[in-house]
Coordinates of C-alpha atoms in Angstrom, one line a residue:
A1 CA -28.7 -1.0 19.4
K2 CA -26.5 -0.9 16.3
E3 CA -24.2 -3.8 15.6
P4 CA -20.5 -3.1 16.6
T5 CA -18.5 -2.5 13.5
R6 CA -15.3 -4.1 14.8
F7 CA -13.4 -1.5 12.7
V8 CA -9.7 -1.5 13.8
L9 CA -7.1 1.2 13.9
T10 CA -3.5 0.3 14.7
Y11 CA -1.1 2.7 16.3
P12 CA 2.5 1.3 16.7
V13 CA 3.9 3.2 19.7
R14 CA 7.1 3.1 21.6
R15 CA 5.5 3.7 25.0
K16 CA 2.1 2.5 26.3
S17 CA 1.6 5.9 27.9
A18 CA 0.7 7.2 24.4
A19 CA -2.7 5.4 24.6
P20 CA -4.8 8.5 25.4
E21 CA -3.2 10.4 22.5
C22 CA -3.9 7.4 20.2
I23 CA -7.5 7.3 21.3
R24 CA -8.0 11.0 20.8
H25 CA -6.6 10.6 17.2
A26 CA -8.8 7.6 16.5
H27 CA -11.9 9.5 17.8
H28 CA -11.1 12.5 15.6
F29 CA -10.4 10.2 12.6
I30 CA -13.6 8.2 12.9
K31 CA -15.7 11.4 13.5
S32 CA -14.2 13.3 10.5
R33 CA -14.0 10.4 8.1
F34 CA -17.2 8.5 8.8
G35 CA -19.3 11.0 10.7
R36 CA -19.6 8.5 13.6
H37 CA -19.0 8.9 17.3
I38 CA -17.2 6.4 19.5
R39 CA -19.5 5.6 22.4
H40 CA -17.8 2.6 24.1
I41 CA -14.4 1.0 24.2
Q42 CA -13.6 -2.3 25.9
F43 CA -10.2 -2.5 27.7
D44 CA -8.3 -5.0 29.7
N45 CA -7.0 -3.8 33.1
A46 CA -3.7 -2.5 31.8
K47 CA -2.3 0.5 33.7
E48 CA -2.3 2.8 30.7
Y49 CA -6.1 2.6 30.5
L50 CA -6.8 3.4 34.1
G51 CA -4.9 6.7 34.7
S52 CA -6.2 10.2 35.1
E53 CA -5.2 11.2 31.5
M54 CA -7.5 8.4 30.2
R55 CA -10.4 9.5 32.4
E56 CA -9.9 13.1 31.1
C57 CA -9.9 11.8 27.6
M58 CA -13.2 9.9 28.3
R59 CA -14.8 13.0 29.7
D60 CA -13.6 15.3 26.9
L61 CA -14.7 13.0 24.1
N62 CA -17.9 11.8 25.8
W63 CA -17.4 8.0 25.7
F64 CA -17.3 5.3 28.3
A65 CA -15.1 2.3 28.9
T66 CA -15.6 -1.1 30.4
Y67 CA -12.7 -3.1 31.8
S68 CA -12.2 -6.9 31.8
P69 CA -11.7 -8.5 35.1
N70 CA -8.2 -9.6 35.9
Y71 CA -7.3 -13.0 34.3
A72 CA -10.5 -13.2 32.3
A73 CA -9.4 -13.4 28.7
A74 CA -12.9 -14.6 27.7
Q75 CA -14.1 -11.0 28.2
N76 CA -11.7 -9.8 25.6
R77 CA -12.1 -12.8 23.3
N78 CA -13.1 -10.8 20.2
A79 CA -10.3 -8.3 20.6
E80 CA -7.7 -11.0 21.3
K81 CA -8.9 -13.0 18.2
T82 CA -8.7 -9.9 16.0
N83 CA -5.3 -8.9 17.3
H84 CA -4.0 -12.5 16.7
L85 CA -5.5 -12.5 13.2
I86 CA -4.0 -9.1 12.2
C87 CA -0.6 -10.0 13.6
S88 CA -0.7 -13.3 11.7
I89 CA -1.6 -11.4 8.5
A90 CA 1.3 -9.0 9.0
L91 CA 3.8 -11.8 9.7
C92 CA 2.7 -13.7 6.7
M93 CA 3.1 -10.6 4.5
M94 CA 6.6 -10.0 5.9
V95 CA 7.7 -13.6 5.4
R96 CA 6.3 -13.8 1.9
A97 CA 8.0 -10.5 0.9
Q98 CA 11.2 -11.3 2.7
A99 CA 10.9 -7.9 4.3
P100 CA 13.3 -6.8 7.0
L101 CA 12.3 -7.0 10.7
W102 CA 12.2 -3.2 11.0
T103 CA 9.1 -3.1 8.6
W104 CA 7.0 -4.8 11.3
A105 CA 5.0 -1.7 12.2
M106 CA 4.3 -0.9 8.5
A107 CA 3.2 -4.5 7.9
L108 CA 0.9 -4.3 11.0
V109 CA -0.7 -1.1 9.8
Y110 CA -1.2 -2.5 6.3
A111 CA -2.6 -5.8 7.7
T112 CA -5.1 -3.7 9.6
Y113 CA -6.1 -1.8 6.5
V114 CA -6.6 -5.2 4.6
Y115 CA -8.6 -6.6 7.5
N116 CA -10.9 -3.7 7.7
R117 CA -11.7 -4.0 4.0
L118 CA -11.7 -7.8 3.5
G119 CA -12.5 -9.3 6.9
K120 CA -16.1 -10.3 7.3
T121 CA -18.2 -9.9 10.5
G122 CA -21.2 -11.9 11.5
G123 CA -23.4 -10.1 9.0
G124 CA -21.2 -10.9 6.0
K125 CA -20.0 -7.3 5.7
S126 CA -16.5 -5.9 6.2
P127 CA -15.8 -3.6 9.2
Y128 CA -15.2 -0.8 6.7
E129 CA -18.6 -1.4 5.1
L130 CA -20.3 -1.4 8.5
I131 CA -18.8 1.9 9.6
S132 CA -19.0 3.7 6.3
G133 CA -22.0 2.1 4.5
V134 CA -19.8 1.8 1.4
I135 CA -18.6 -1.4 -0.1
P136 CA -14.8 -1.2 -0.1
D137 CA -12.8 -1.0 -3.3
G138 CA -9.8 -3.4 -3.3
S139 CA -8.2 -2.2 -6.5
M140 CA -5.5 -0.3 -4.7
L141 CA -4.3 -3.3 -2.7
R142 CA -0.9 -4.6 -3.5
V143 CA 1.6 -7.2 -2.2
F144 CA 3.4 -5.8 0.8
W145 CA 7.0 -4.8 0.2
C146 CA 6.8 -5.5 -3.6
P147 CA 8.9 -3.2 -5.9
C148 CA 7.0 -0.1 -7.0
S149 CA 7.7 3.0 -9.0
P150 CA 5.7 5.9 -7.5
L151 CA 5.4 9.0 -9.8
Y152 CA 7.7 12.0 -9.1
F153 CA 5.7 15.1 -9.9
R154 CA 7.1 18.5 -10.9
E155 CA 5.3 20.0 -7.8
Q156 CA 7.6 17.8 -5.7
G157 CA 10.7 19.4 -7.3
R158 CA 11.3 17.3 -10.4
T159 CA 12.9 19.1 -13.3
H160 CA 12.4 18.1 -16.9
L161 CA 15.7 16.2 -16.8
D162 CA 14.8 14.1 -13.7
P163 CA 13.2 10.6 -14.0
T164 CA 9.4 10.6 -13.7
S165 CA 9.3 8.0 -11.0
R166 CA 11.2 7.4 -7.7
G167 CA 13.6 4.5 -7.2
T168 CA 15.9 2.9 -9.8
L169 CA 16.1 -0.5 -11.5
M170 CA 18.8 -1.6 -9.0
T171 CA 17.2 -0.1 -5.9
P172 CA 13.4 0.1 -6.4
C173 CA 11.0 1.7 -3.9
R174 CA 9.0 -0.8 -1.8
F175 CA 5.3 -0.7 -1.3
A176 CA 4.5 -0.3 2.4
G177 CA 0.8 0.0 2.5
L178 CA -2.1 2.4 1.8
D179 CA -2.7 5.6 3.8
E180 CA -5.9 5.3 5.8
E181 CA -6.3 9.1 6.1
R182 CA -5.8 10.0 2.5
E183 CA -7.7 7.8 0.1
N184 CA -5.9 6.4 -2.9
S185 CA -2.5 7.2 -1.5
W186 CA 0.3 4.6 -1.4
L187 CA 2.9 4.5 1.3
Y188 CA 6.3 3.4 0.0
Y189 CA 9.8 3.2 1.3
D190 CA 12.5 4.9 -0.8

């Protein structure tokens, strides 16, 4: 059996009922990006993972789930440790950058991106390296919420009189992470 990659995808949602939709998206993303198929997911016994919509998702995408017994956190130890680590990274990034509270979801997604590329598993490889077979390039990583000046291209509506970058000296754009779906694309807040 192959070693689990422990590759993490984060989906900030307003309602837990969005779980099946998030799993469908994750399945499609991993299959299209890495050519891999999700076979197994470990869940706790939360209601959103036990419904008919989730069973239909399992059947459609051909994967199976195992569920932790009630009050048995040891079964979910790896997931809980990873969640705690990613949340701690996001919180540290926000505190360091003095980012507003409403950036929590962006910081969490960026912390996940950083974890996947820099976090090491038992074999000394990052989760990204295990799932893709490629050593990740960290040259695009930046400090969360730092001022940035993304280019403003003519294809986006810039005229020859407009500035070539977004933001101003007084109100710069802020770096909010890297796009997992489009390589080499920054996410920024204008």
